[in-house]
XYZ file of C-alpha atoms in Angstrom:
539
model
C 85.637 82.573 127.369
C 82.337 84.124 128.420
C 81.641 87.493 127.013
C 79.724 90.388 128.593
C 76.307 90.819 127.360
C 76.154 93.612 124.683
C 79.876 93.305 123.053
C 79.633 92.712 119.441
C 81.666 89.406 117.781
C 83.447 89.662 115.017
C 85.886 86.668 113.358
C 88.035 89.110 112.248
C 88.445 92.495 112.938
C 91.054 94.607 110.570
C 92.189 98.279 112.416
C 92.541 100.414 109.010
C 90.599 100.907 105.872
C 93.842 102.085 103.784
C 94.852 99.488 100.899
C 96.197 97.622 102.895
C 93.229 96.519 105.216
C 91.037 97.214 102.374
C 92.647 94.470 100.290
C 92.714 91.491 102.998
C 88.945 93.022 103.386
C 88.184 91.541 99.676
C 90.364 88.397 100.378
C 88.200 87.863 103.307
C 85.230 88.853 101.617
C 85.125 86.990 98.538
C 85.613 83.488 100.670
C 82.526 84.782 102.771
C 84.718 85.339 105.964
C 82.565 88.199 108.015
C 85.183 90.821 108.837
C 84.676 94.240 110.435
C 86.760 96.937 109.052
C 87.458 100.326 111.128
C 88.787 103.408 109.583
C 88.862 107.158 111.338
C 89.425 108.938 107.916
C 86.350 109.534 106.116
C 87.535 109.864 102.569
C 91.436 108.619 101.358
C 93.894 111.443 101.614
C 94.159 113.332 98.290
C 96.681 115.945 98.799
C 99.447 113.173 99.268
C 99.233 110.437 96.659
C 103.142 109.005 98.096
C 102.058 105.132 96.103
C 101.316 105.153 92.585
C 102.461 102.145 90.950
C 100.670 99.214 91.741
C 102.934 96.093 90.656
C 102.485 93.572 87.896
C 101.649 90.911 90.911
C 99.190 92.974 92.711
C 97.475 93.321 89.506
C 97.650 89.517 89.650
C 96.190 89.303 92.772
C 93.019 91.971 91.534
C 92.515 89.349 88.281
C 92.308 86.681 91.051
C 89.740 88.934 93.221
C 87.812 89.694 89.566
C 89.116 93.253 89.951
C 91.630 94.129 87.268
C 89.617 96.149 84.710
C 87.373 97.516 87.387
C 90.991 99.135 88.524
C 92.563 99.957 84.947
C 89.132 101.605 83.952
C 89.825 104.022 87.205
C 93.348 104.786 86.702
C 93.872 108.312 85.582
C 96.139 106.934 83.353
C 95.823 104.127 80.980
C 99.267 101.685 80.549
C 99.284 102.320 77.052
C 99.930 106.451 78.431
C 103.563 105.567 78.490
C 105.983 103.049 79.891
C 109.190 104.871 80.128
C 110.953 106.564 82.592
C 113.001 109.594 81.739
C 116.211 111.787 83.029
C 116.315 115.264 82.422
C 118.349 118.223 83.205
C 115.123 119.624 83.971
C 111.632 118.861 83.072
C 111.009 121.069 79.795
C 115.049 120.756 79.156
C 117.525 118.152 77.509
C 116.707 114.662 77.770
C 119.625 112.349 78.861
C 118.512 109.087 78.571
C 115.224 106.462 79.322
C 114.630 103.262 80.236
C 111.021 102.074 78.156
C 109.267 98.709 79.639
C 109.486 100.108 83.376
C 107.947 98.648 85.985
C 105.982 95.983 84.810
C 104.029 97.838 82.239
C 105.558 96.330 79.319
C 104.123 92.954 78.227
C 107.067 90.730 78.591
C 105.494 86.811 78.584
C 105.868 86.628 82.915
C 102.396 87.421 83.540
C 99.208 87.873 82.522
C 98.693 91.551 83.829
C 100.909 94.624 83.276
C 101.874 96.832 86.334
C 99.311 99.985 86.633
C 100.154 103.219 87.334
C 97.453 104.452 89.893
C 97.370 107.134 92.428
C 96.844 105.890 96.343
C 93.545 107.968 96.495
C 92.563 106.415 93.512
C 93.091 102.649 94.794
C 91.430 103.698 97.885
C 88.108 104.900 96.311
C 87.593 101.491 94.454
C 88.325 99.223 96.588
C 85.916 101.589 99.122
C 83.413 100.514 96.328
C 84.126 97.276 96.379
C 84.157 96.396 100.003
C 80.905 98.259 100.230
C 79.559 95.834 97.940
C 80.872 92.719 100.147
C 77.922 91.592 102.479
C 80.478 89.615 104.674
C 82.186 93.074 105.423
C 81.217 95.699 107.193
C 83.049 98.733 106.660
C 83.205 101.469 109.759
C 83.967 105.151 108.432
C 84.666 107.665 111.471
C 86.278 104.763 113.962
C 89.233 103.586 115.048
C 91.136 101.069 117.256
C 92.170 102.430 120.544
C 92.899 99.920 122.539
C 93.073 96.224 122.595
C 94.185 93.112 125.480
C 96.693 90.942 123.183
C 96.952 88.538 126.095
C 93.301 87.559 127.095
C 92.780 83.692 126.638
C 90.020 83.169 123.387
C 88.839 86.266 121.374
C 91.189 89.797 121.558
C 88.635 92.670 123.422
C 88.541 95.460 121.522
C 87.625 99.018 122.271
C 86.833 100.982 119.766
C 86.281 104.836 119.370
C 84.358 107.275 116.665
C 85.158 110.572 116.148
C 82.793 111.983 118.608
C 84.885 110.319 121.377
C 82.170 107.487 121.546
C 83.462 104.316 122.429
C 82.209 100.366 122.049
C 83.588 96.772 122.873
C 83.948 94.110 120.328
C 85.715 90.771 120.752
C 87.316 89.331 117.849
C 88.932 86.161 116.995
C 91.496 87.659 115.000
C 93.040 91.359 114.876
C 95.093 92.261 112.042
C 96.807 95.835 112.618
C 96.712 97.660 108.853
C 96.758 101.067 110.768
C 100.264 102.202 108.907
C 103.005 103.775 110.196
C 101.947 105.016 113.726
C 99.676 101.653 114.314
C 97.899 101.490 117.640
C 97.551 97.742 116.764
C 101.739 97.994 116.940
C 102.050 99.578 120.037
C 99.493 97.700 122.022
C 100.988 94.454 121.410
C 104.556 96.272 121.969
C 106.012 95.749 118.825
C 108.585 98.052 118.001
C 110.305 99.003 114.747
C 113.790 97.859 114.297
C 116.390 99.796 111.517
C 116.859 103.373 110.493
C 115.959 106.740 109.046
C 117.531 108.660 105.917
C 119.202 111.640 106.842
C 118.217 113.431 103.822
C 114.965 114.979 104.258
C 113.198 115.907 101.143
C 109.851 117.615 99.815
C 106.901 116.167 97.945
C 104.890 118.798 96.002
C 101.808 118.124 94.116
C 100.635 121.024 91.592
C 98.338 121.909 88.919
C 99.767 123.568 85.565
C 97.831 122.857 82.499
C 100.144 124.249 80.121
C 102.711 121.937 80.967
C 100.151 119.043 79.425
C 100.828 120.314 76.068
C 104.378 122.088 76.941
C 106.307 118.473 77.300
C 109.386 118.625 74.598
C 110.084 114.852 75.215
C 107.974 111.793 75.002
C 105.552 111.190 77.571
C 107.328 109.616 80.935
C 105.745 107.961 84.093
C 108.409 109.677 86.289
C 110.912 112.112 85.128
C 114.197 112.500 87.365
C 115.485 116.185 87.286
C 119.391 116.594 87.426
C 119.671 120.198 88.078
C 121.323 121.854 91.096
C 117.804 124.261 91.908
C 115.239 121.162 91.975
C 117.538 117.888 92.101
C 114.456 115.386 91.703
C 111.764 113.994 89.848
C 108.213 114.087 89.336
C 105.252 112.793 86.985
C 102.025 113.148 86.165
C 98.999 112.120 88.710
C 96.382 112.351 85.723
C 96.215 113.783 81.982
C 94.638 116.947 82.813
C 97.188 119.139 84.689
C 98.009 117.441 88.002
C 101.339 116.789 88.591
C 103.706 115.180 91.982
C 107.102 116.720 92.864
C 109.938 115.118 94.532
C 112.625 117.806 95.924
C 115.849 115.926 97.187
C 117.129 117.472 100.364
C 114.738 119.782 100.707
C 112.750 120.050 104.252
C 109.517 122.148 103.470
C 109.430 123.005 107.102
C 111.869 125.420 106.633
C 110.481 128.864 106.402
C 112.883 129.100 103.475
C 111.562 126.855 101.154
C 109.368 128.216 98.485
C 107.401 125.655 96.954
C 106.969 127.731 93.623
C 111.017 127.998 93.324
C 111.022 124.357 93.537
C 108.571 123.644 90.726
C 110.156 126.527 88.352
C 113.737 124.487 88.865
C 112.143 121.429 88.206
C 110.472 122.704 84.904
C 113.705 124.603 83.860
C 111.603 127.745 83.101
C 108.230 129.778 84.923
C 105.174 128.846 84.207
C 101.453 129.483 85.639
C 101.108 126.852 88.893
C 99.146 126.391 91.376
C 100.055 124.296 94.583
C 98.328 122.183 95.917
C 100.129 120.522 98.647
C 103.595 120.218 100.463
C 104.617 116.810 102.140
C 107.715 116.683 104.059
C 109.098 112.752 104.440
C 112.347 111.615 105.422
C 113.185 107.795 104.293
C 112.644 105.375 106.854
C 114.119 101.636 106.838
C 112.535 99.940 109.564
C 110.773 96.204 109.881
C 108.951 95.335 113.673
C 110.590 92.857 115.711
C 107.880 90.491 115.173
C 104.078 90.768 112.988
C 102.005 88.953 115.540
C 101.406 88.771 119.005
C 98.902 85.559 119.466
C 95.564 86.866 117.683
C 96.499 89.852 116.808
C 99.105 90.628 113.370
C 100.408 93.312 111.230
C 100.213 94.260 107.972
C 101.668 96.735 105.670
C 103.210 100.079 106.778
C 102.300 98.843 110.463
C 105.141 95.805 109.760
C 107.374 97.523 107.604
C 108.948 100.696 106.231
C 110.970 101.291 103.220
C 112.207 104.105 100.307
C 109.868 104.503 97.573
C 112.661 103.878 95.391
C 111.203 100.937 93.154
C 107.509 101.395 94.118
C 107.398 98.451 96.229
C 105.693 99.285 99.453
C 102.169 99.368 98.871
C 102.566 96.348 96.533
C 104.174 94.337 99.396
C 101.171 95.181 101.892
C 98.928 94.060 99.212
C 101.171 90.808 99.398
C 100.746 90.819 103.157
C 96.866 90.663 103.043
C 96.793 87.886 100.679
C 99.053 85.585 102.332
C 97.468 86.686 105.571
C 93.557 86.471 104.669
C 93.624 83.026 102.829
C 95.340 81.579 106.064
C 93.014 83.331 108.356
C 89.679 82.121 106.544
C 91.522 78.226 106.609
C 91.389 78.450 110.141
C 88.235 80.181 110.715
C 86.603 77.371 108.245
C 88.348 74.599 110.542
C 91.023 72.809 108.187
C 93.489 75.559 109.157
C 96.262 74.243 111.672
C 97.914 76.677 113.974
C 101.008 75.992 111.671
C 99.188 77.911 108.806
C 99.189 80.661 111.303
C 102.833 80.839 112.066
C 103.919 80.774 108.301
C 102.870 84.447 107.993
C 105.816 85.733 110.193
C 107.871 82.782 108.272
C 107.304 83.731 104.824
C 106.712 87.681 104.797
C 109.333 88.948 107.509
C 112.791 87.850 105.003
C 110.313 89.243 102.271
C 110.113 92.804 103.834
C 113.765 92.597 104.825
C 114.502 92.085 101.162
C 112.157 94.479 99.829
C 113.467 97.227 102.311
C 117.217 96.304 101.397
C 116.678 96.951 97.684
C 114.927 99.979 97.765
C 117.504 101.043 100.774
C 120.170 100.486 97.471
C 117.881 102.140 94.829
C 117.800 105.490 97.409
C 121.731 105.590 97.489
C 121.655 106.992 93.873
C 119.556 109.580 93.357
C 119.407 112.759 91.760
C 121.715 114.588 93.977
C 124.334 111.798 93.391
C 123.439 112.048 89.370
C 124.605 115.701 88.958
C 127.587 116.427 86.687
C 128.731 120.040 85.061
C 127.634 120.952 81.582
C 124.591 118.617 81.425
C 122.636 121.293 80.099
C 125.648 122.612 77.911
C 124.786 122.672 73.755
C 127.198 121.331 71.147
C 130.308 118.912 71.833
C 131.272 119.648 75.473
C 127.634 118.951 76.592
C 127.319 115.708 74.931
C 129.970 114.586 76.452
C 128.067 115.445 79.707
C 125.482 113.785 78.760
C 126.500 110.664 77.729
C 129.040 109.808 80.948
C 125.791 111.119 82.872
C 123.612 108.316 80.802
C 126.557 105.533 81.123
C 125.774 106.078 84.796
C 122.172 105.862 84.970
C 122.329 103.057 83.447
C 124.772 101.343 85.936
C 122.962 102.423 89.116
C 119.245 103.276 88.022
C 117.962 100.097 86.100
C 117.934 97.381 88.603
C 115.285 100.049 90.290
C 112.915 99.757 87.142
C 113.124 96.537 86.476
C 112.937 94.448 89.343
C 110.554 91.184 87.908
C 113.323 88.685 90.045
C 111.827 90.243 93.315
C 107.921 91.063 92.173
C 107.624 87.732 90.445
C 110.381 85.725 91.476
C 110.884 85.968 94.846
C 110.637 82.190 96.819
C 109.613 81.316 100.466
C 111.846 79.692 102.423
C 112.219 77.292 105.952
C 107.859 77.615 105.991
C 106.209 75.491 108.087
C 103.634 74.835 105.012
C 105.920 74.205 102.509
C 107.187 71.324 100.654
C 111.512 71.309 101.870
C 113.089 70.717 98.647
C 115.781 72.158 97.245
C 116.126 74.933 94.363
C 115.198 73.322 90.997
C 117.182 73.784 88.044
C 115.227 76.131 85.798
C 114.236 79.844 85.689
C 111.436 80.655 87.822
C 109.146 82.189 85.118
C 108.494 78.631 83.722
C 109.753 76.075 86.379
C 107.524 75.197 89.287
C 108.858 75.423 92.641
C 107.567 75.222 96.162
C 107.857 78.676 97.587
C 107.035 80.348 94.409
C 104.451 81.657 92.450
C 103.152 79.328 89.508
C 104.486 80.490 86.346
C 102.218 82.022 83.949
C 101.642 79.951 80.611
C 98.414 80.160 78.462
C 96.573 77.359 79.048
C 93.894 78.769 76.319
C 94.031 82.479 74.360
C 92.421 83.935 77.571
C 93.158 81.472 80.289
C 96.592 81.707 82.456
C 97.716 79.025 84.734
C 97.451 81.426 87.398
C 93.437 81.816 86.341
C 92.914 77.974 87.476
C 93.625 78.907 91.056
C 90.269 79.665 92.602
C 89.684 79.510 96.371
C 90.772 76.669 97.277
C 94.180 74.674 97.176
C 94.453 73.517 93.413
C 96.228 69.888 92.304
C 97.712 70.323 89.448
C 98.644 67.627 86.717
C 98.419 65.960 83.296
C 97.278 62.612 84.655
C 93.458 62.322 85.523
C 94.336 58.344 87.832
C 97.456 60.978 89.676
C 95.568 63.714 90.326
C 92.451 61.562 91.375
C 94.795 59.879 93.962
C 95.994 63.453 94.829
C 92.865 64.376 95.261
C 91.909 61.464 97.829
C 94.985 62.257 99.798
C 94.075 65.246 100.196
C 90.324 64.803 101.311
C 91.906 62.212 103.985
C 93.420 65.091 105.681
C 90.680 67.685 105.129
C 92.724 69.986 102.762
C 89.713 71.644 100.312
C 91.680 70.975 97.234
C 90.222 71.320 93.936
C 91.849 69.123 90.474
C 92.764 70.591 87.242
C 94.308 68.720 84.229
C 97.061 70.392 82.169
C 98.448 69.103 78.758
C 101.030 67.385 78.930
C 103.429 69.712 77.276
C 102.605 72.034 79.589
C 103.583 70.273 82.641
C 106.669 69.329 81.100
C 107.107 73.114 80.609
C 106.863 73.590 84.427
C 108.920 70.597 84.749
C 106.471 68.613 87.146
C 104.360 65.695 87.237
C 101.726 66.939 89.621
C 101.804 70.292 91.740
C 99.639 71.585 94.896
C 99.036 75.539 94.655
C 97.783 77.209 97.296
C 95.059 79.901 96.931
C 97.755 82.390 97.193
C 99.140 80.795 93.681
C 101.930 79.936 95.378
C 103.636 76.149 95.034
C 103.443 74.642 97.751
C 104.890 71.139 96.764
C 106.314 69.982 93.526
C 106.545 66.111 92.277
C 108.732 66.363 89.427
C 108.840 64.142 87.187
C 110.196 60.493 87.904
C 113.628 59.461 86.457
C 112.275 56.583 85.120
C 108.916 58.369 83.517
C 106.329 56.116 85.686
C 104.040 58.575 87.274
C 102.825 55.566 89.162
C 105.965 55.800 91.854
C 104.906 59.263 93.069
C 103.817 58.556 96.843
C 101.179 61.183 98.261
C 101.641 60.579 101.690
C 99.470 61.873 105.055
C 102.094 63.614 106.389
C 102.682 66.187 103.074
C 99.039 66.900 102.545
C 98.528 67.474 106.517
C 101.519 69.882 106.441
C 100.222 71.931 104.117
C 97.176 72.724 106.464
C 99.634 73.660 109.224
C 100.045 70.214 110.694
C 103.089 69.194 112.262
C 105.841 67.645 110.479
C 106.314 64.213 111.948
């Protein structure tokens, strides 16, 4: 296709400079894949930090990009703040129980990173930083995607706007839509969201109160849910110097009625000196697009899916987007990417979303409304009583929310185009290999993880120099980049293999376990495996 003189080419061009598009910016960037990166909001919203928990695998993914302690050292607070989450009558009231090792910020042997607690803004700024630094990306402040032709043969036209009402052309090869909730990218390639909406509307509040820093009767929480019938909700601290975010169930703030100050004071269980900062009314929305690509063009994040907070899962599985996406895209840019690479986005990620949405859908049906019980905040006998049904119950409908490793960690691809079929191996997937999964985590050396061997490329994986040598040649045949590393051998009995292929994502994408009669010299590598895993047809 011939373009007209004076419209600017791009390989990639990602509508959104949120997390989202920012993080498939530094996948793309790191493998030297020139992207351009639009985004109408000149600094990140502050006065609505909704994410704050980024997950023990995105933190994974920022170790991969070189990024972890660039991202811990910005945090507001450090893991080591606290990693408990508590329930409350109210705020400065009677504790009722807590769960300690919450969402991924206790060390528990699965990983080599701990979750991070880290407000959106916060995210937003660094990776700002770090994109900035990127010469393969350039990063557009003040524009935006208006309008886009998902059906012209070669490169997707793109018209683009700035805030002045200025608009330019640019033709990209690919168009990933990271533009959130009310996507553009979505609507011009008339995708449509599919599921429903909460009908319990409720209010997020974010306040300053400096008092309340050294006012806290209990041990320092990440979140603290408020059973009370005033405030039934729960809130936590943004930083350690006096900002703080509300949750109000049922509350819609734009009712005339609805004083935000009442709100805090029945959260707290007493006055005290506030100041507001911001209201945020959000209803709950469970809702996944009929499909995340249209040709060129694909969604990401918030544009792709919608789901609860409950569990702190959405931003973390937009991250996940991006890096699935962006490896795949930069394989095909580079020319040993298949169209079948392609088509395993929509393959892997779509049950993913419908998964994560259906377990935070479940974490929302029990909330704080639903936790309420008389005499909570009753002294002596009668109250204990209270309080210990009320923690019984908590315990039976809360935990699965705060510790959810099976999903973050554990979760497998299935029926991929790029994926070794095989069934589900015997062993837990923290130490047994699988294809679909991500490589367990063992300590190859005090400071090196397994997961620290995957670089950029697709990594063979083995005990046996001659196996992974022929591994290796099987691969080159078929023009997979794949790079060799050699484990001990108790280790790759630990992940009960003989020789593995990982992808760059540090997912498995076939397994050779180990022979029945111990001969490593049986394994076959044959065309056909190696050429499916660059999105070549099965034969």
């Amino acid at each position: 296709m011939r373009l007209p003189s004076g419209i600017r080419e791009t390989p990639v061009l990602i509508a959104g400079g949120g997390p989202v598009g920012l993080a498939l910016a530094v996948e793309l960037g790191l493998r030297g894949v020139e992207c351009l990166v639009v985004e109408p909001r000149l600094q990140p919203t502050r006065l609505r930090p909704r994410a704050k928990t980024l997950s023990v695998r995105t933190m994974e993914h920022a170790r991969r990009w070189g990024l972890a302690g660039r991202l811990r050292a910005a945090a507001p607070l450090p893991v080591c703040w606290s990693q408990d989450v508590s329930f409350c009558t109210s705020f400065l009231g009677e504790e009722i129980t807590r769960f300690t090792g919450v969402l991924g910020l206790a060390d528990d042997g699965d990983s080599p990173e701990r979750g991070q607690q880290m407000p959106q803004y916060v995210l937003e700024d660094a990776l700002r930083d770090v994109v900035t630094g990127l010469p393969a990306v350039d990063f557009r402040l003040g524009w935006r995607l208006q309008a886009l032709d998902p059906a012209a043969p070669g490169p997707v036209l793109v018209t683009l706007c700035d805030l002045a009402g200025k608009a330019v052309s640019v033709a990209a090869e690919y168009v990933v839509g990271a533009d959130g909730a009310r996507s553009v990218v979505r609507e011009q390639i008339g995708a449509r969201y599919v599921g429903s909406t909460a009908l319990r509307a409720n209010t997020g509040v974010v306040f300053r109160s400096r008092e309340l820093v050294t006012a806290m009767p209990h041990r320092p929480a990440v979140q603290t849910w408020l059973l009370n019938r005033q405030t039934p909700g729960m809130m936590g601290p943004i930083d350690s110097h006096g900002l703080w975010w509300l949750i109000a169930f049922g509350v819609d703030a734009r009712s005339e009625e609805v004083d935000p100050r009442r709100l805090i004071s029945g959260a707290l269980g007493r006055d005290l000196p506030v100041e507001v900062v911001s209201t945020d009314p959000w209803t709950a929305r469970m809702e996944l697009v009929d499909r995340c690509r249209s040709g060129r063009v694909f969604l990401v994040g918030d544009a792709a899916h919608l789901n609860p907070p409950f569990g702190g899962h959405g931003l973390n599985t937009g991250i996940g987007d991006a890096v699935d996406l962006g490896w795949k895209l930069a394989a095909c840019l580079a020319g040993w990417g298949a169209p079948g690479l392609l088509d395993s986005y929509e393959a892997e990620r779509r049950p993913l979303h419908r998964r994560v949405i259906d377990e935070a859908a479940s974490n929302m049906a029990t909330l704080a409304p639903e936790l309420l019980a008389d005499d909570l905040d009753q002294p002596g006998p009668e109250g204990d009583r209270a309080r210990s049904a009320a923690a019984r119950r908590i315990t039976q409908t809360k935990r699965a929310e705060y510790f959810s490793t099976d999903l973050v960690l554990g979760h497998r691809y299935e029926d991929s185009p790029v994926l070794q079929t095989s069934p589900p191996r015997p062993g837990h997937w923290a130490s047994c290999a699988a294809s679909g999964r991500r490589l367990p985590h063992l300590w190859v050396s005090p400071e090196v993880s397994t997961l620290d061997l995957v670089t950029g490329t697709h990594l063979i994986l083995t005990a046996d120099g001659g196996l992974g040598a022929r591994a290796a040649r099987a691969a080159e045949a078929v023009g997979l980049p794949a790079t060799v590393a050699q484990l001990e051998q108790p280790l790759m009995r630990r992940l009960g293999a003989e020789l593995l292929v990982v992808r760059p994502d540090q997912v498995v994408s076939a397994v050779w376990p180990v022979p029945s009669s111990g001969h490593a010299g049986e394994i076959d590598f044959s065309d056909t495996t190696m050429a499916m895993l660059c999105g070549r047809p099965r034969s």
